[in-house]
Tab-separated table of N, CA and C in Angstrom:
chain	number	residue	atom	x	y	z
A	1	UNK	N	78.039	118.484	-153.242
A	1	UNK	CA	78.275	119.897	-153.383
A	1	UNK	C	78.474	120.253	-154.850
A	2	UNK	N	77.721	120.966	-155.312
A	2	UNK	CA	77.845	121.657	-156.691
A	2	UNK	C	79.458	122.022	-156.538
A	3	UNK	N	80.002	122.751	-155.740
A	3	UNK	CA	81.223	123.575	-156.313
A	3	UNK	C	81.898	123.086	-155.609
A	4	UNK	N	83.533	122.941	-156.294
A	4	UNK	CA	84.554	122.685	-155.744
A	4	UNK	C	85.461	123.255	-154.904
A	5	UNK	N	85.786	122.548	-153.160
A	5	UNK	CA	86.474	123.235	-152.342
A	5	UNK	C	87.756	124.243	-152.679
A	6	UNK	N	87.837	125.657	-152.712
A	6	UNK	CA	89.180	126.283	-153.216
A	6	UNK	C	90.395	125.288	-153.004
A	7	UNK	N	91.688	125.773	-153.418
A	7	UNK	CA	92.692	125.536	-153.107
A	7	UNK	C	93.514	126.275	-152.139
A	8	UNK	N	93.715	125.571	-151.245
A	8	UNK	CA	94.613	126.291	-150.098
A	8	UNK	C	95.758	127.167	-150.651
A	9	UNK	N	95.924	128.148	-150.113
A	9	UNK	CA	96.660	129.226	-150.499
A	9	UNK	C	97.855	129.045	-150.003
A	10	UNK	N	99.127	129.050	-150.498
A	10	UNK	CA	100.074	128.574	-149.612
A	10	UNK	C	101.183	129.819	-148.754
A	11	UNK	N	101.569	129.641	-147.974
A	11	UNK	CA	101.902	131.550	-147.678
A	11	UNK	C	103.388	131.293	-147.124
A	12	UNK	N	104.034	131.763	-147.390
A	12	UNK	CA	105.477	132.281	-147.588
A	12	UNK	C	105.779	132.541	-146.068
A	13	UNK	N	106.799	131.803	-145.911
A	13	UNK	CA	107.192	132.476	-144.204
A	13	UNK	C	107.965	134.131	-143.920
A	14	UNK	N	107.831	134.170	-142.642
A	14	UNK	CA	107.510	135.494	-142.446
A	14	UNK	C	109.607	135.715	-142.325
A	15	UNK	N	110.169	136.819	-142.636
A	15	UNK	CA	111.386	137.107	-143.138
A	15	UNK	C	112.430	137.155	-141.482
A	16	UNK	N	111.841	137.442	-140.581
A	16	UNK	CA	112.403	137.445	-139.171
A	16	UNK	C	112.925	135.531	-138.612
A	17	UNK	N	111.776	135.384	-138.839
A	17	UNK	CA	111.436	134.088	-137.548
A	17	UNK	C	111.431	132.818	-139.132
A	18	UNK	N	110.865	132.600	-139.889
A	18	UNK	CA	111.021	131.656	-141.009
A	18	UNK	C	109.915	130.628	-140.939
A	19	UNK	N	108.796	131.402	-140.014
A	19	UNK	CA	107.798	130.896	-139.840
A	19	UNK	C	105.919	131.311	-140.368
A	20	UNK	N	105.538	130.442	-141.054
A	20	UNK	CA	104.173	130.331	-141.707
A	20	UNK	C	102.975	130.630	-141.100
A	21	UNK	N	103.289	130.063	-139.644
A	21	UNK	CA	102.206	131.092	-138.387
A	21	UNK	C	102.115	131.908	-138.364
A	22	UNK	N	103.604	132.661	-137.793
A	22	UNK	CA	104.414	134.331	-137.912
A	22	UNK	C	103.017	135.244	-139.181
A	23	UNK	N	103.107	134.518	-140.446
A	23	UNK	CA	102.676	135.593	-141.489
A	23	UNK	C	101.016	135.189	-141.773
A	24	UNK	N	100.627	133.846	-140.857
A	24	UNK	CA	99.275	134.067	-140.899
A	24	UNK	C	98.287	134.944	-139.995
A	25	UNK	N	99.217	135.045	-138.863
A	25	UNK	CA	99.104	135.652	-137.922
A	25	UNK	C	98.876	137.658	-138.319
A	26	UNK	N	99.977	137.691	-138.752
A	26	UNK	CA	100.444	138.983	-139.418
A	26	UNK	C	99.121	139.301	-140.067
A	27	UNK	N	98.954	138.440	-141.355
A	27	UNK	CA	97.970	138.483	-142.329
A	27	UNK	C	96.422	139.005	-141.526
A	28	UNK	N	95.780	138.312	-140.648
A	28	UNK	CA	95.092	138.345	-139.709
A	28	UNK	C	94.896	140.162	-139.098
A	29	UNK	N	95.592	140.409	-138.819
A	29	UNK	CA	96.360	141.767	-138.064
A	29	UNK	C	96.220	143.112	-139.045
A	30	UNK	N	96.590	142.904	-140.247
A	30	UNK	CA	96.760	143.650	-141.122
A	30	UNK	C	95.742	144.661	-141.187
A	31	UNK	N	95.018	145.925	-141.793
A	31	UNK	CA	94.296	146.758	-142.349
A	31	UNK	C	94.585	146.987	-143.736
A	32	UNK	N	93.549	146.917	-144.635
A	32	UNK	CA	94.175	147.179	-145.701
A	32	UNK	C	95.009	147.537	-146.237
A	33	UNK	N	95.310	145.956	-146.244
A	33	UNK	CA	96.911	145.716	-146.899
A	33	UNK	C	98.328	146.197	-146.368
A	34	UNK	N	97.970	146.612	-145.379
A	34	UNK	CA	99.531	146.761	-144.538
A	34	UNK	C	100.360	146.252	-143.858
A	35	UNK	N	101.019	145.336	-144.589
A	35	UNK	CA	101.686	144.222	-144.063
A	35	UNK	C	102.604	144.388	-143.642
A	36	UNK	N	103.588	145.524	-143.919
A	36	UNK	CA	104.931	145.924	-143.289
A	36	UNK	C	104.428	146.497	-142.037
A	37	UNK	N	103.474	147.556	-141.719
A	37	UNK	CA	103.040	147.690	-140.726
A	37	UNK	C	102.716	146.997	-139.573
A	38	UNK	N	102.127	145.543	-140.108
A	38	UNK	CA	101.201	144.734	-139.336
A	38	UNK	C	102.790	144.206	-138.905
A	39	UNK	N	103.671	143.818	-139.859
A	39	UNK	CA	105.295	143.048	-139.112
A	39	UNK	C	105.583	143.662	-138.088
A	40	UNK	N	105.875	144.902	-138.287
A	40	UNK	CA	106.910	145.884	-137.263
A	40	UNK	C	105.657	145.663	-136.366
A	41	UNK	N	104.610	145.821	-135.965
A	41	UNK	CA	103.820	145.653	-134.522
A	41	UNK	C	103.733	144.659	-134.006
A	42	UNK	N	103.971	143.095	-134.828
A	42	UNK	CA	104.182	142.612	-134.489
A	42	UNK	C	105.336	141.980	-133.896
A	43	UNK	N	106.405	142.464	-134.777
A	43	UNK	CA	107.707	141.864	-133.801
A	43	UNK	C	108.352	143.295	-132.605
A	44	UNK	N	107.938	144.435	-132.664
A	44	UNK	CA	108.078	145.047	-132.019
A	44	UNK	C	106.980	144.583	-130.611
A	45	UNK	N	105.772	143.652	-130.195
A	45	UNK	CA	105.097	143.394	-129.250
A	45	UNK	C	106.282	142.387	-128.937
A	46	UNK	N	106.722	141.184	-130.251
A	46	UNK	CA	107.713	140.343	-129.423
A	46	UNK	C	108.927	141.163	-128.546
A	47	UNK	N	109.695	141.851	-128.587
A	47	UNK	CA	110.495	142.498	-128.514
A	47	UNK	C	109.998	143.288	-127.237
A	48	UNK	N	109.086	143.678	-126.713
A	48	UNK	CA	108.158	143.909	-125.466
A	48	UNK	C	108.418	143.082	-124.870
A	49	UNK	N	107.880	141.554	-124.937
A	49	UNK	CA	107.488	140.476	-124.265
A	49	UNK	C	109.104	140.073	-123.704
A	50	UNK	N	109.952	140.015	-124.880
A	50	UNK	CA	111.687	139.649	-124.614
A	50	UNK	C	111.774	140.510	-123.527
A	51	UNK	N	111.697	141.900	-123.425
A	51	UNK	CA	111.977	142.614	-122.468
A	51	UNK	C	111.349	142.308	-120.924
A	52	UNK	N	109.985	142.458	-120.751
A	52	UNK	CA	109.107	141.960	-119.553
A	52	UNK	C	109.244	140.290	-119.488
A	53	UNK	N	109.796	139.343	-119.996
A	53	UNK	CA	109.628	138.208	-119.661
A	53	UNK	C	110.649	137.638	-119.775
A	54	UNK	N	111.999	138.185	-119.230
A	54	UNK	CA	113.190	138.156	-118.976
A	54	UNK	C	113.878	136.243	-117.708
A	55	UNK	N	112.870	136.375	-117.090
A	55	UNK	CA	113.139	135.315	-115.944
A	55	UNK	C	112.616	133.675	-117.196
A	56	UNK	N	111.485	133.789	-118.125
A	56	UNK	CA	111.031	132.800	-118.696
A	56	UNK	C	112.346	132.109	-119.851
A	57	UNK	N	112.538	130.816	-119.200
A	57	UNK	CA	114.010	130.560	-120.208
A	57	UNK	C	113.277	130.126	-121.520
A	58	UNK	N	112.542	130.691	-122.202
A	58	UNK	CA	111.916	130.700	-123.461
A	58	UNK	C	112.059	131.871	-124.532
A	59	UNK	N	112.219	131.811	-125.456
A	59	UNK	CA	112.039	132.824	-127.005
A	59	UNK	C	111.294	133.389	-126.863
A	60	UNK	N	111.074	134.521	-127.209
A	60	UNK	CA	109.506	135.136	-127.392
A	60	UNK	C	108.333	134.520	-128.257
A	61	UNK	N	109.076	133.966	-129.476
A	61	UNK	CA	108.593	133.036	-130.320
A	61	UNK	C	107.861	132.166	-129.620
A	62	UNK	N	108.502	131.439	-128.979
A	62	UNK	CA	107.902	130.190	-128.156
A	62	UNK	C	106.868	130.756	-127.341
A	63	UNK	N	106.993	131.840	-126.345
A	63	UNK	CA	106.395	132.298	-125.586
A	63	UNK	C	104.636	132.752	-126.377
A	64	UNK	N	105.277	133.379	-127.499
A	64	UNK	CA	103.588	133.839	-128.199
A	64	UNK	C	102.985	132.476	-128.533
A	65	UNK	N	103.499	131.312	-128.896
A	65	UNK	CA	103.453	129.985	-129.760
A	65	UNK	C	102.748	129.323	-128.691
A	66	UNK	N	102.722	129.623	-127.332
A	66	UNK	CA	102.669	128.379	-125.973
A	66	UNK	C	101.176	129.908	-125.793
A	67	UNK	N	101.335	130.900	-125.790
A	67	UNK	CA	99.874	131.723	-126.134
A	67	UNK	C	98.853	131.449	-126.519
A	68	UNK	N	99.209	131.176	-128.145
A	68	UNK	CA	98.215	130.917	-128.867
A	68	UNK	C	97.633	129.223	-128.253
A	69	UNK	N	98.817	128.308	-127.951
A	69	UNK	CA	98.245	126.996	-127.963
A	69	UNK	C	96.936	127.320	-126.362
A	70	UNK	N	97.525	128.143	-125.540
A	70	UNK	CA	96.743	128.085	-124.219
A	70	UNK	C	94.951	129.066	-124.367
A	71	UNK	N	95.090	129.659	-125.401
A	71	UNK	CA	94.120	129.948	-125.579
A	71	UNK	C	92.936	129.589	-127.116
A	72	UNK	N	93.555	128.222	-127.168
A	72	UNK	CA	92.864	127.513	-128.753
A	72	UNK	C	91.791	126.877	-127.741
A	73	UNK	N	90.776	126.635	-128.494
A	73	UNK	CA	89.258	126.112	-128.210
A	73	UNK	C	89.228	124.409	-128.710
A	74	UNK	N	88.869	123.592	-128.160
A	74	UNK	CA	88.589	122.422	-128.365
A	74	UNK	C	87.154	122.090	-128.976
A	75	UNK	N	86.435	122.508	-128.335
A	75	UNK	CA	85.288	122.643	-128.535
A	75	UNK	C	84.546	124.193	-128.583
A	76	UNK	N	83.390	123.819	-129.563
A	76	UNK	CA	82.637	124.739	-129.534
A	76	UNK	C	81.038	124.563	-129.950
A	77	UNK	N	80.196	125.376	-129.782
A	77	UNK	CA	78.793	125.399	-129.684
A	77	UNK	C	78.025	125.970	-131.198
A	78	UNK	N	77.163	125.111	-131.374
A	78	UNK	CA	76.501	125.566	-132.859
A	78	UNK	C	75.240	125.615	-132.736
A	79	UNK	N	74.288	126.562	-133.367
A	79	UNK	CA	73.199	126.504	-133.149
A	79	UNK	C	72.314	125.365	-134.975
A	80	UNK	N	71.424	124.472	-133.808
A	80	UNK	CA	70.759	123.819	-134.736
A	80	UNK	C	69.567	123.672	-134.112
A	81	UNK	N	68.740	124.020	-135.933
A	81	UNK	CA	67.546	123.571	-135.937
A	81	UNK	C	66.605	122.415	-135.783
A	82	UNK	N	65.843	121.844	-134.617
A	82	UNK	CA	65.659	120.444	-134.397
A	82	UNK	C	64.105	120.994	-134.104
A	83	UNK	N	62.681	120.997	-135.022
A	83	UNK	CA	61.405	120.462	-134.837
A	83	UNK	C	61.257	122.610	-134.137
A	84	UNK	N	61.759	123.100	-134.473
A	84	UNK	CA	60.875	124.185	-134.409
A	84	UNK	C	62.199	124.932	-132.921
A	85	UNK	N	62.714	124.206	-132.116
A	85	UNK	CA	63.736	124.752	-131.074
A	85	UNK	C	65.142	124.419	-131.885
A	86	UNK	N	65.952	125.497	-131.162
A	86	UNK	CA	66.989	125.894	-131.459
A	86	UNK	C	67.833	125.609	-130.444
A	87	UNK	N	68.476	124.604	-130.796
A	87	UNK	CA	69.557	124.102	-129.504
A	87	UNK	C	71.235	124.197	-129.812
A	88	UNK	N	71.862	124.364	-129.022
A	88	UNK	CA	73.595	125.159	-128.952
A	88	UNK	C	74.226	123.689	-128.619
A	89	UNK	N	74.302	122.750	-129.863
A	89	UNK	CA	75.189	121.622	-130.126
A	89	UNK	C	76.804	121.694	-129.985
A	90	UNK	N	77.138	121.504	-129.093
A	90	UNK	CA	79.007	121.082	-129.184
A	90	UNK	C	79.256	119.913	-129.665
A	91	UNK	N	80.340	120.796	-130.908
A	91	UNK	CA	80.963	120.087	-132.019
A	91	UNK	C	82.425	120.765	-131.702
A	92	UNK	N	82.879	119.496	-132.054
A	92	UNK	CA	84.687	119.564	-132.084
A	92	UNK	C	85.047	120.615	-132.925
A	93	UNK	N	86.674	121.058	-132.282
A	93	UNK	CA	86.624	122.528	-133.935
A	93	UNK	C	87.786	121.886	-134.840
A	94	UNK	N	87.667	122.086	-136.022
A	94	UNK	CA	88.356	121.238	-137.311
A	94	UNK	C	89.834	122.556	-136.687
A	95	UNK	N	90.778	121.510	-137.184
A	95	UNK	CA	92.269	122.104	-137.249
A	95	UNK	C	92.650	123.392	-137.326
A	96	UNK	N	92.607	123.433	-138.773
A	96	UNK	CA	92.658	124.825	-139.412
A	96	UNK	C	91.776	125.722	-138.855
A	97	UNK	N	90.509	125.669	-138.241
A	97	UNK	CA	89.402	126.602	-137.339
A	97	UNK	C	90.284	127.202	-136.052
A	98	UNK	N	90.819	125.932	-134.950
A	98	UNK	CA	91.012	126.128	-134.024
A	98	UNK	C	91.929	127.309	-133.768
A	99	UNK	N	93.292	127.104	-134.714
A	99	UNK	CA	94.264	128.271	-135.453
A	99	UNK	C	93.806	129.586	-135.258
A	100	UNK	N	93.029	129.545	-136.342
A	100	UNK	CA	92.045	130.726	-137.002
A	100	UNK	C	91.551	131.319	-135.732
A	101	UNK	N	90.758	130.946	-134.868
A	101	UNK	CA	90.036	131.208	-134.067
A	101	UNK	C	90.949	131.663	-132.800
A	102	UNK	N	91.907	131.176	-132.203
A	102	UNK	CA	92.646	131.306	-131.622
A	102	UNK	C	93.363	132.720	-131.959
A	103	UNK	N	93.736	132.948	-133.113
A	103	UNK	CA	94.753	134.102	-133.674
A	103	UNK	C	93.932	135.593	-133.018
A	104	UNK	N	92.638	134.816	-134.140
A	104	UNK	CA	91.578	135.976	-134.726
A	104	UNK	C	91.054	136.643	-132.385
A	105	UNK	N	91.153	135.496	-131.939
A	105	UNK	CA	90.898	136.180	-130.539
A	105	UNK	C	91.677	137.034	-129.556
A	106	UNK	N	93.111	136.491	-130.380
A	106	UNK	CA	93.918	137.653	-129.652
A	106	UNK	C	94.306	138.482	-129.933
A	107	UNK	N	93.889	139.099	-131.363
A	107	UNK	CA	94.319	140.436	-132.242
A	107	UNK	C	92.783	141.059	-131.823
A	108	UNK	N	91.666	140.691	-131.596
A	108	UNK	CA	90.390	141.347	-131.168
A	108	UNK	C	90.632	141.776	-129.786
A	109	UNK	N	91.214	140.886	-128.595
A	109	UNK	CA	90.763	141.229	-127.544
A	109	UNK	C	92.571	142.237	-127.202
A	110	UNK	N	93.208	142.041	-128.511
A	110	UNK	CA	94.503	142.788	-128.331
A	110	UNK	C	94.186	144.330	-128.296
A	111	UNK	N	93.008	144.551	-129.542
A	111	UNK	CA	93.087	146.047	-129.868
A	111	UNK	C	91.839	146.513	-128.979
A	112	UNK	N	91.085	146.017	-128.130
A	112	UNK	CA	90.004	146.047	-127.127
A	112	UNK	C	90.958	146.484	-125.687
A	113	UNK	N	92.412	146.282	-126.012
A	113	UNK	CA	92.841	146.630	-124.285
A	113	UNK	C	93.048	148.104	-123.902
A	114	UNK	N	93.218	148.165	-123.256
A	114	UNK	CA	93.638	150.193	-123.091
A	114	UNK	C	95.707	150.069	-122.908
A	115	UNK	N	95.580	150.672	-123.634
A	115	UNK	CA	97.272	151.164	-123.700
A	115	UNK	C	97.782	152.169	-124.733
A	116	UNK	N	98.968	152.448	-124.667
A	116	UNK	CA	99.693	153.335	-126.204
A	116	UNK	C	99.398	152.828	-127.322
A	117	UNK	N	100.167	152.194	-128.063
A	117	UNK	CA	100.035	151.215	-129.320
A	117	UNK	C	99.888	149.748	-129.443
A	118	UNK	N	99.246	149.241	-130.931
A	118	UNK	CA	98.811	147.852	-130.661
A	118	UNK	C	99.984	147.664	-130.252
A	119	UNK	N	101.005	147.305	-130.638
A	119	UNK	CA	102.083	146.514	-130.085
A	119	UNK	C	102.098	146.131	-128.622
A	120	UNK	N	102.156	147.565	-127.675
A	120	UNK	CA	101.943	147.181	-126.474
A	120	UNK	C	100.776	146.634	-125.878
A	121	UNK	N	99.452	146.401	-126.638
A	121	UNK	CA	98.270	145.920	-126.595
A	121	UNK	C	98.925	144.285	-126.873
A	122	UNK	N	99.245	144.393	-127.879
A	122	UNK	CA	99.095	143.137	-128.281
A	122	UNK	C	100.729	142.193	-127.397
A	123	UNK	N	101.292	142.716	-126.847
A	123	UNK	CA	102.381	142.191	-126.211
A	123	UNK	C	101.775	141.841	-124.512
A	124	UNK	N	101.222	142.965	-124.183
A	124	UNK	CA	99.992	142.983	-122.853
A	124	UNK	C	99.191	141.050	-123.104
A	125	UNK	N	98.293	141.183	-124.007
A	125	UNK	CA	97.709	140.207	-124.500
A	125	UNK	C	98.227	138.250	-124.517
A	126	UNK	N	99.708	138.747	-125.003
A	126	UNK	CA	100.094	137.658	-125.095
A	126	UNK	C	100.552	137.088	-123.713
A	127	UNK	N	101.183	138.144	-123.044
A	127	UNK	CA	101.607	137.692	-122.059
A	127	UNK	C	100.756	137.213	-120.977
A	128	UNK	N	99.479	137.610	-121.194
A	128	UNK	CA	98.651	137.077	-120.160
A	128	UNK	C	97.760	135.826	-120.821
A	129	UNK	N	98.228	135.650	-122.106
A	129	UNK	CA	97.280	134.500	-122.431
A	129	UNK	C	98.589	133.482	-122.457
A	130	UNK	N	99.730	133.686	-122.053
A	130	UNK	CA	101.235	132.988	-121.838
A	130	UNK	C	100.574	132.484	-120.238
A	131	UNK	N	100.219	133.262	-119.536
A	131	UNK	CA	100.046	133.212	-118.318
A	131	UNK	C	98.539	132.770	-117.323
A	132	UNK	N	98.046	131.975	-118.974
A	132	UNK	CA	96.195	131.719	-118.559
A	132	UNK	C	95.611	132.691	-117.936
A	133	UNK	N	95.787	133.845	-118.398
A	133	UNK	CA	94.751	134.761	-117.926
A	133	UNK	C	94.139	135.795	-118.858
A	134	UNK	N	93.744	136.799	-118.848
A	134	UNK	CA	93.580	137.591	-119.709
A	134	UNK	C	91.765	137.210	-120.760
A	135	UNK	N	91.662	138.369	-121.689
A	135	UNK	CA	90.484	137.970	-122.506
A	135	UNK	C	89.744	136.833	-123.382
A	136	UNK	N	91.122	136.864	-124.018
A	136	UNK	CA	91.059	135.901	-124.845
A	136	UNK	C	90.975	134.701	-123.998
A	137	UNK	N	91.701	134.461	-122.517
A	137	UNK	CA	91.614	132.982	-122.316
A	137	UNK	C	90.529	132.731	-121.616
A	138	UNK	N	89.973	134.044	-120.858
A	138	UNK	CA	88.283	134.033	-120.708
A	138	UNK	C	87.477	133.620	-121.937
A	139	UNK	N	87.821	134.158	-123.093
A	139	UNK	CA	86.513	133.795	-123.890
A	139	UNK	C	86.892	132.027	-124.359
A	140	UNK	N	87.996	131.322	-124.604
A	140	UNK	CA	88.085	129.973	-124.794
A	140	UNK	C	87.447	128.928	-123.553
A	141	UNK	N	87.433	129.557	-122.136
A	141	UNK	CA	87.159	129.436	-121.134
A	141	UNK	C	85.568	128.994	-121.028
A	142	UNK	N	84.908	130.324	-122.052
A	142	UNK	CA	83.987	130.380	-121.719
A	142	UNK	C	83.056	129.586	-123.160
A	143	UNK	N	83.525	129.507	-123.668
A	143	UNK	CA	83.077	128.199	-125.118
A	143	UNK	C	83.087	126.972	-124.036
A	144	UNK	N	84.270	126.316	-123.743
A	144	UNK	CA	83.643	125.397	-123.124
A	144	UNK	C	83.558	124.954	-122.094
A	145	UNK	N	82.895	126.156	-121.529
A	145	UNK	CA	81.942	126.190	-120.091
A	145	UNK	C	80.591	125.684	-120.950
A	146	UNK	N	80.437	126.494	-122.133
A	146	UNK	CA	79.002	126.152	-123.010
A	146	UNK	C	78.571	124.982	-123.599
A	147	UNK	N	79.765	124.127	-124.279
A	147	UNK	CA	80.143	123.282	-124.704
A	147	UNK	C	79.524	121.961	-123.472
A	148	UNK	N	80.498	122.278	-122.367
A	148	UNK	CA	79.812	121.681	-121.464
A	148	UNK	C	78.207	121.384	-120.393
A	149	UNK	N	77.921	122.828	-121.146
A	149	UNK	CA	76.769	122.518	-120.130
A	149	UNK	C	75.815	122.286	-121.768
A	150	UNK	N	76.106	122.170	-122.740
A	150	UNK	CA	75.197	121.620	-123.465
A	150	UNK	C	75.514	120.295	-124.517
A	151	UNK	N	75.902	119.435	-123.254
A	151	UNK	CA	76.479	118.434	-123.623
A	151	UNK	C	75.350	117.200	-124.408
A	152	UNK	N	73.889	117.315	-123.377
A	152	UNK	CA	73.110	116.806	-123.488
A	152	UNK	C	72.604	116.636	-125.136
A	153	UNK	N	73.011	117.426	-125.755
A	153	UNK	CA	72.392	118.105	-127.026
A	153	UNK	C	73.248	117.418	-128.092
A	154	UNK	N	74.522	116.612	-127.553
A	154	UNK	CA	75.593	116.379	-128.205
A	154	UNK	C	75.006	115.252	-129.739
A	155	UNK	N	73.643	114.649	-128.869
A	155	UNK	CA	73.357	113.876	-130.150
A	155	UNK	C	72.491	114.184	-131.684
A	156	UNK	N	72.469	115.538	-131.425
A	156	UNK	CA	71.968	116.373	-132.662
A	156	UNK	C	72.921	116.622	-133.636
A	157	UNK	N	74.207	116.005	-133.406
A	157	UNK	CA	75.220	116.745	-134.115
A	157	UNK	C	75.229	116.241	-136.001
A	158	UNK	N	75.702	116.849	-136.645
A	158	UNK	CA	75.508	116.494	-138.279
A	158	UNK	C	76.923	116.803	-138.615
């Protein structure tokens, strides 16, 4: 590679919870540059979830944390070029992706729900991806449903 990989950015935990997820998460969420904004919706969805998920002897913290892990992707599908066809290779997802990908699916399929404000979108969201159900855990669902049925292909991988 001609150029050298950046340097990881290192990010400051978030002022509530003292956590580095918390503000990547946040970060993720944001609109230009509104990060105090993007906080308060976000701990105001936790603060939802505390309320409706009263019987779960868990944090809300934990509760969004056991979210994100139930709707992270193991696998996923790539398209490669092999002799003129185009075949949908499953390849493992690197660490830092799975994160990413995971976050980035439940702030999309958060602001895709019908309700008042993100918060209650995004508190809606968690709780059903707390509860294996919902969009987001359809679409991880559905990677590797793909993953699987194009397993055959697995030896194209680079």
């Amino acid at each position: 590679m001609r150029k050298s990989k950046p340097k990881k950015r290192i990010l400051l935990p978030d002022p509530k919870f003292q956590d580095v997820e918390v503000t990547r998460f946040v970060n993720n969420m944001m609109y230009s540059g509104k990060k105090s904004i993007a906080f308060n919706i976000f701990y105001d969805a936790l603060d939802i979830v505390e309320k409706k998920m009263k019987d779960a002897e868990k944090s809300p913290l934990e509760i969004w944390k056991k979210a994100l892990e139930n709707i992270t992707p193991q696998v996923e599908v790539k398209s490669r070029r092999v002799g003129g066809a185009t075949f949908q290779v499953p390849m493992e997802v690197r660490p830092d992706r799975k994160v990413s990908i995971s976050m980035k699916n439940m702030i999309l399929f958060s602001r895709k729900r019908s309700g008042k404000g993100m918060s209650e979108k995004l508190a809606a969201e968690i709780m059903a991806a707390f509860n294996e159900e919902g969009a987001a855990y359809k679409r991880k669902e559905d990677m590797h449903r793909m993953a699987e049925a194009n397993k055959a292909f697995a030896h194209f991988r680079f």
